[in-house]
Amino acid sequence: MSDYRVCHQAPSNDGYSSSLDKLADAFGDDVYEHPEYHGEADEETLRQLQAARGNPDATVRI
């Protein structure tokens, strides 16, 4: 299936990228407290981000 993804793939531990459960590592704690500082997001997206916070095994809807 690598030809389907082309160059799109999950971030690696490259010292720059963060996984969904660790957004604060990349954006600071305010990404959860004040998501509006980082752009617009609907309520469902914010719920999914909160569900994944600190839980690398969380199931989220994309």
PDB file of N, CA and C in Angstrom:
ATOM      1  N   MET A   1       0.812  -1.205   0.000  1.00  0.00           N
ATOM      2  CA  MET A   1       0.000   0.000   0.000  1.00  0.00           C
ATOM      3  C   MET A   1       0.854   1.267   0.000  1.00  0.00           C
ATOM      4  N   SER A   2       2.175   1.152  -0.034  1.00  0.00           N
ATOM      5  CA  SER A   2       3.004   2.349   0.027  1.00  0.00           C
ATOM      6  C   SER A   2       2.815   3.244  -1.191  1.00  0.00           C
ATOM      7  N   ASP A   3       2.413   2.687  -2.340  1.00  0.00           N
ATOM      8  CA  ASP A   3       2.201   3.530  -3.505  1.00  0.00           C
ATOM      9  C   ASP A   3       0.953   4.401  -3.336  1.00  0.00           C
ATOM     10  N   TYR A   4       0.003   3.975  -2.502  1.00  0.00           N
ATOM     11  CA  TYR A   4      -1.202   4.766  -2.254  1.00  0.00           C
ATOM     12  C   TYR A   4      -0.885   6.008  -1.435  1.00  0.00           C
ATOM     13  N   ARG A   5      -0.061   5.859  -0.419  1.00  0.00           N
ATOM     14  CA  ARG A   5       0.211   6.988   0.467  1.00  0.00           C
ATOM     15  C   ARG A   5       1.154   8.007  -0.149  1.00  0.00           C
ATOM     16  N   VAL A   6       1.869   7.636  -1.191  1.00  0.00           N
ATOM     17  CA  VAL A   6       2.863   8.473  -1.854  1.00  0.00           C
ATOM     18  C   VAL A   6       3.842   8.947  -0.789  1.00  0.00           C
ATOM     19  N   CYS A   7       3.889  10.235  -0.489  1.00  0.00           N
ATOM     20  CA  CYS A   7       4.821  10.714   0.529  1.00  0.00           C
ATOM     21  C   CYS A   7       4.104  11.032   1.844  1.00  0.00           C
ATOM     22  N   HIS A   8       2.793  10.770   1.915  1.00  0.00           N
ATOM     23  CA  HIS A   8       2.040  11.024   3.131  1.00  0.00           C
ATOM     24  C   HIS A   8       2.179   9.840   4.076  1.00  0.00           C
ATOM     25  N   GLN A   9       2.625  10.104   5.297  1.00  0.00           N
ATOM     26  CA  GLN A   9       2.742   9.055   6.296  1.00  0.00           C
ATOM     27  C   GLN A   9       2.743   9.685   7.688  1.00  0.00           C
ATOM     28  N   ALA A  10       2.530   8.861   8.671  1.00  0.00           N
ATOM     29  CA  ALA A  10       2.511   9.336  10.054  1.00  0.00           C
ATOM     30  C   ALA A  10       3.868   9.916  10.412  1.00  0.00           C
ATOM     31  N   PRO A  11       3.876  10.939  11.273  1.00  0.00           N
ATOM     32  CA  PRO A  11       5.161  11.519  11.672  1.00  0.00           C
ATOM     33  C   PRO A  11       6.008  10.516  12.449  1.00  0.00           C
ATOM     34  N   SER A  12       7.288  10.670  12.306  1.00  0.00           N
ATOM     35  CA  SER A  12       8.212   9.814  13.039  1.00  0.00           C
ATOM     36  C   SER A  12       8.779  10.594  14.217  1.00  0.00           C
ATOM     37  N   ASN A  13       9.564   9.932  15.017  1.00  0.00           N
ATOM     38  CA  ASN A  13      10.206  10.595  16.142  1.00  0.00           C
ATOM     39  C   ASN A  13      11.462  11.300  15.626  1.00  0.00           C
ATOM     40  N   ASP A  14      11.236  12.413  14.927  1.00  0.00           N
ATOM     41  CA  ASP A  14      12.338  13.128  14.299  1.00  0.00           C
ATOM     42  C   ASP A  14      12.802  14.340  15.106  1.00  0.00           C
ATOM     43  N   GLY A  15      12.257  14.499  16.305  1.00  0.00           N
ATOM     44  CA  GLY A  15      12.625  15.638  17.131  1.00  0.00           C
ATOM     45  C   GLY A  15      11.837  16.888  16.803  1.00  0.00           C
ATOM     46  N   TYR A  16      11.012  16.827  15.786  1.00  0.00           N
ATOM     47  CA  TYR A  16      10.208  17.978  15.381  1.00  0.00           C
ATOM     48  C   TYR A  16       8.717  17.663  15.432  1.00  0.00           C
ATOM     49  N   SER A  17       8.343  16.484  14.985  1.00  0.00           N
ATOM     50  CA  SER A  17       6.943  16.081  14.922  1.00  0.00           C
ATOM     51  C   SER A  17       6.452  15.586  16.270  1.00  0.00           C
ATOM     52  N   SER A  18       5.134  15.671  16.479  1.00  0.00           N
ATOM     53  CA  SER A  18       4.504  15.147  17.690  1.00  0.00           C
ATOM     54  C   SER A  18       3.313  14.301  17.300  1.00  0.00           C
ATOM     55  N   SER A  19       3.070  13.276  18.078  1.00  0.00           N
ATOM     56  CA  SER A  19       1.895  12.450  17.835  1.00  0.00           C
ATOM     57  C   SER A  19       0.662  13.156  18.399  1.00  0.00           C
ATOM     58  N   LEU A  20      -0.500  12.701  17.984  1.00  0.00           N
ATOM     59  CA  LEU A  20      -1.756  13.345  18.371  1.00  0.00           C
ATOM     60  C   LEU A  20      -1.946  13.389  19.882  1.00  0.00           C
ATOM     61  N   ASP A  21      -1.456  12.383  20.588  1.00  0.00           N
ATOM     62  CA  ASP A  21      -1.625  12.352  22.039  1.00  0.00           C
ATOM     63  C   ASP A  21      -0.698  13.337  22.755  1.00  0.00           C
ATOM     64  N   LYS A  22       0.244  13.938  22.027  1.00  0.00           N
ATOM     65  CA  LYS A  22       1.211  14.861  22.632  1.00  0.00           C
ATOM     66  C   LYS A  22       1.243  16.202  21.897  1.00  0.00           C
ATOM     67  N   LEU A  23       0.085  16.741  21.549  1.00  0.00           N
ATOM     68  CA  LEU A  23       0.047  18.017  20.836  1.00  0.00           C
ATOM     69  C   LEU A  23       0.712  19.143  21.613  1.00  0.00           C
ATOM     70  N   ALA A  24       0.637  19.089  22.929  1.00  0.00           N
ATOM     71  CA  ALA A  24       1.229  20.153  23.748  1.00  0.00           C
ATOM     72  C   ALA A  24       2.740  20.218  23.559  1.00  0.00           C
ATOM     73  N   ASP A  25       3.378  19.108  23.200  1.00  0.00           N
ATOM     74  CA  ASP A  25       4.814  19.127  22.944  1.00  0.00           C
ATOM     75  C   ASP A  25       5.149  20.047  21.776  1.00  0.00           C
ATOM     76  N   ALA A  26       4.271  20.096  20.791  1.00  0.00           N
ATOM     77  CA  ALA A  26       4.506  20.912  19.604  1.00  0.00           C
ATOM     78  C   ALA A  26       3.919  22.315  19.727  1.00  0.00           C
ATOM     79  N   PHE A  27       2.754  22.443  20.407  1.00  0.00           N
ATOM     80  CA  PHE A  27       2.034  23.707  20.411  1.00  0.00           C
ATOM     81  C   PHE A  27       1.924  24.366  21.770  1.00  0.00           C
ATOM     82  N   GLY A  28       2.382  23.712  22.816  1.00  0.00           N
ATOM     83  CA  GLY A  28       2.228  24.251  24.161  1.00  0.00           C
ATOM     84  C   GLY A  28       0.892  23.846  24.759  1.00  0.00           C
ATOM     85  N   ASP A  29       0.776  23.995  26.067  1.00  0.00           N
ATOM     86  CA  ASP A  29      -0.451  23.579  26.769  1.00  0.00           C
ATOM     87  C   ASP A  29      -1.688  24.340  26.319  1.00  0.00           C
ATOM     88  N   ASP A  30      -1.499  25.534  25.780  1.00  0.00           N
ATOM     89  CA  ASP A  30      -2.672  26.307  25.381  1.00  0.00           C
ATOM     90  C   ASP A  30      -3.409  25.698  24.189  1.00  0.00           C
ATOM     91  N   VAL A  31      -2.827  24.711  23.528  1.00  0.00           N
ATOM     92  CA  VAL A  31      -3.532  24.061  22.437  1.00  0.00           C
ATOM     93  C   VAL A  31      -4.820  23.402  22.939  1.00  0.00           C
ATOM     94  N   TYR A  32      -4.845  23.005  24.194  1.00  0.00           N
ATOM     95  CA  TYR A  32      -6.049  22.426  24.797  1.00  0.00           C
ATOM     96  C   TYR A  32      -6.900  23.477  25.507  1.00  0.00           C
ATOM     97  N   GLU A  33      -6.262  24.429  26.149  1.00  0.00           N
ATOM     98  CA  GLU A  33      -6.989  25.443  26.920  1.00  0.00           C
ATOM     99  C   GLU A  33      -7.544  26.553  26.027  1.00  0.00           C
ATOM    100  N   HIS A  34      -6.806  26.911  24.985  1.00  0.00           N
ATOM    101  CA  HIS A  34      -7.212  27.988  24.073  1.00  0.00           C
ATOM    102  C   HIS A  34      -6.959  27.569  22.626  1.00  0.00           C
ATOM    103  N   PRO A  35      -7.698  26.585  22.133  1.00  0.00           N
ATOM    104  CA  PRO A  35      -7.449  26.111  20.769  1.00  0.00           C
ATOM    105  C   PRO A  35      -7.663  27.197  19.718  1.00  0.00           C
ATOM    106  N   GLU A  36      -8.439  28.214  20.043  1.00  0.00           N
ATOM    107  CA  GLU A  36      -8.685  29.297  19.091  1.00  0.00           C
ATOM    108  C   GLU A  36      -7.403  30.055  18.744  1.00  0.00           C
ATOM    109  N   TYR A  37      -6.388  29.971  19.580  1.00  0.00           N
ATOM    110  CA  TYR A  37      -5.097  30.599  19.282  1.00  0.00           C
ATOM    111  C   TYR A  37      -4.423  29.947  18.076  1.00  0.00           C
ATOM    112  N   HIS A  38      -4.834  28.741  17.757  1.00  0.00           N
ATOM    113  CA  HIS A  38      -4.177  27.955  16.712  1.00  0.00           C
ATOM    114  C   HIS A  38      -5.023  27.801  15.464  1.00  0.00           C
ATOM    115  N   GLY A  39      -6.073  28.561  15.359  1.00  0.00           N
ATOM    116  CA  GLY A  39      -6.952  28.495  14.196  1.00  0.00           C
ATOM    117  C   GLY A  39      -8.330  28.021  14.588  1.00  0.00           C
ATOM    118  N   GLU A  40      -9.139  27.762  13.588  1.00  0.00           N
ATOM    119  CA  GLU A  40     -10.513  27.345  13.832  1.00  0.00           C
ATOM    120  C   GLU A  40     -10.622  25.827  13.841  1.00  0.00           C
ATOM    121  N   ALA A  41     -11.461  25.330  14.717  1.00  0.00           N
ATOM    122  CA  ALA A  41     -11.757  23.896  14.760  1.00  0.00           C
ATOM    123  C   ALA A  41     -13.185  23.731  15.257  1.00  0.00           C
ATOM    124  N   ASP A  42     -13.889  22.776  14.691  1.00  0.00           N
ATOM    125  CA  ASP A  42     -15.254  22.539  15.151  1.00  0.00           C
ATOM    126  C   ASP A  42     -15.239  21.756  16.465  1.00  0.00           C
ATOM    127  N   GLU A  43     -16.370  21.702  17.100  1.00  0.00           N
ATOM    128  CA  GLU A  43     -16.482  21.064  18.419  1.00  0.00           C
ATOM    129  C   GLU A  43     -16.107  19.581  18.389  1.00  0.00           C
ATOM    130  N   GLU A  44     -16.466  18.893  17.314  1.00  0.00           N
ATOM    131  CA  GLU A  44     -16.140  17.466  17.235  1.00  0.00           C
ATOM    132  C   GLU A  44     -14.633  17.258  17.151  1.00  0.00           C
ATOM    133  N   THR A  45     -13.952  18.079  16.399  1.00  0.00           N
ATOM    134  CA  THR A  45     -12.491  17.983  16.319  1.00  0.00           C
ATOM    135  C   THR A  45     -11.869  18.205  17.688  1.00  0.00           C
ATOM    136  N   LEU A  46     -12.347  19.199  18.411  1.00  0.00           N
ATOM    137  CA  LEU A  46     -11.820  19.480  19.747  1.00  0.00           C
ATOM    138  C   LEU A  46     -12.081  18.312  20.699  1.00  0.00           C
ATOM    139  N   ARG A  47     -13.249  17.671  20.590  1.00  0.00           N
ATOM    140  CA  ARG A  47     -13.543  16.490  21.413  1.00  0.00           C
ATOM    141  C   ARG A  47     -12.575  15.356  21.105  1.00  0.00           C
ATOM    142  N   GLN A  48     -12.267  15.159  19.830  1.00  0.00           N
ATOM    143  CA  GLN A  48     -11.348  14.089  19.440  1.00  0.00           C
ATOM    144  C   GLN A  48      -9.928  14.377  19.945  1.00  0.00           C
ATOM    145  N   LEU A  49      -9.507  15.623  19.878  1.00  0.00           N
ATOM    146  CA  LEU A  49      -8.183  15.987  20.390  1.00  0.00           C
ATOM    147  C   LEU A  49      -8.098  15.763  21.893  1.00  0.00           C
ATOM    148  N   GLN A  50      -9.154  16.116  22.619  1.00  0.00           N
ATOM    149  CA  GLN A  50      -9.173  15.893  24.064  1.00  0.00           C
ATOM    150  C   GLN A  50      -9.156  14.396  24.381  1.00  0.00           C
ATOM    151  N   ALA A  51      -9.869  13.606  23.574  1.00  0.00           N
ATOM    152  CA  ALA A  51      -9.916  12.159  23.803  1.00  0.00           C
ATOM    153  C   ALA A  51      -8.536  11.522  23.620  1.00  0.00           C
ATOM    154  N   ALA A  52      -7.740  12.074  22.722  1.00  0.00           N
ATOM    155  CA  ALA A  52      -6.415  11.516  22.442  1.00  0.00           C
ATOM    156  C   ALA A  52      -5.347  12.054  23.385  1.00  0.00           C
ATOM    157  N   ARG A  53      -5.643  13.111  24.095  1.00  0.00           N
ATOM    158  CA  ARG A  53      -4.647  13.749  24.962  1.00  0.00           C
ATOM    159  C   ARG A  53      -4.092  12.752  25.978  1.00  0.00           C
ATOM    160  N   GLY A  54      -2.794  12.508  25.909  1.00  0.00           N
ATOM    161  CA  GLY A  54      -2.134  11.615  26.847  1.00  0.00           C
ATOM    162  C   GLY A  54      -2.489  10.142  26.679  1.00  0.00           C
ATOM    163  N   ASN A  55      -3.184   9.808  25.613  1.00  0.00           N
ATOM    164  CA  ASN A  55      -3.622   8.426  25.400  1.00  0.00           C
ATOM    165  C   ASN A  55      -3.235   7.977  23.990  1.00  0.00           C
ATOM    166  N   PRO A  56      -2.024   7.459  23.823  1.00  0.00           N
ATOM    167  CA  PRO A  56      -1.579   7.061  22.497  1.00  0.00           C
ATOM    168  C   PRO A  56      -2.387   5.927  21.869  1.00  0.00           C
ATOM    169  N   ASP A  57      -3.170   5.215  22.665  1.00  0.00           N
ATOM    170  CA  ASP A  57      -3.995   4.128  22.153  1.00  0.00           C
ATOM    171  C   ASP A  57      -5.441   4.535  21.928  1.00  0.00           C
ATOM    172  N   ALA A  58      -5.728   5.825  22.039  1.00  0.00           N
ATOM    173  CA  ALA A  58      -7.099   6.297  21.867  1.00  0.00           C
ATOM    174  C   ALA A  58      -7.579   6.048  20.446  1.00  0.00           C
ATOM    175  N   THR A  59      -8.856   5.729  20.343  1.00  0.00           N
ATOM    176  CA  THR A  59      -9.495   5.625  19.037  1.00  0.00           C
ATOM    177  C   THR A  59     -10.188   6.946  18.770  1.00  0.00           C
ATOM    178  N   VAL A  60      -9.838   7.569  17.670  1.00  0.00           N
ATOM    179  CA  VAL A  60     -10.449   8.854  17.317  1.00  0.00           C
ATOM    180  C   VAL A  60     -11.080   8.758  15.940  1.00  0.00           C
ATOM    181  N   ARG A  61     -12.076   9.579  15.725  1.00  0.00           N
ATOM    182  CA  ARG A  61     -12.746   9.633  14.440  1.00  0.00           C
ATOM    183  C   ARG A  61     -12.067  10.702  13.593  1.00  0.00           C
ATOM    184  N   ILE A  62     -11.723  10.342  12.380  1.00  0.00           N
ATOM    185  CA  ILE A  62     -11.068  11.295  11.470  1.00  0.00           C
ATOM    186  C   ILE A  62     -12.021  11.657  10.365  1.00  0.00           C
TER     187      ILE A  62
END
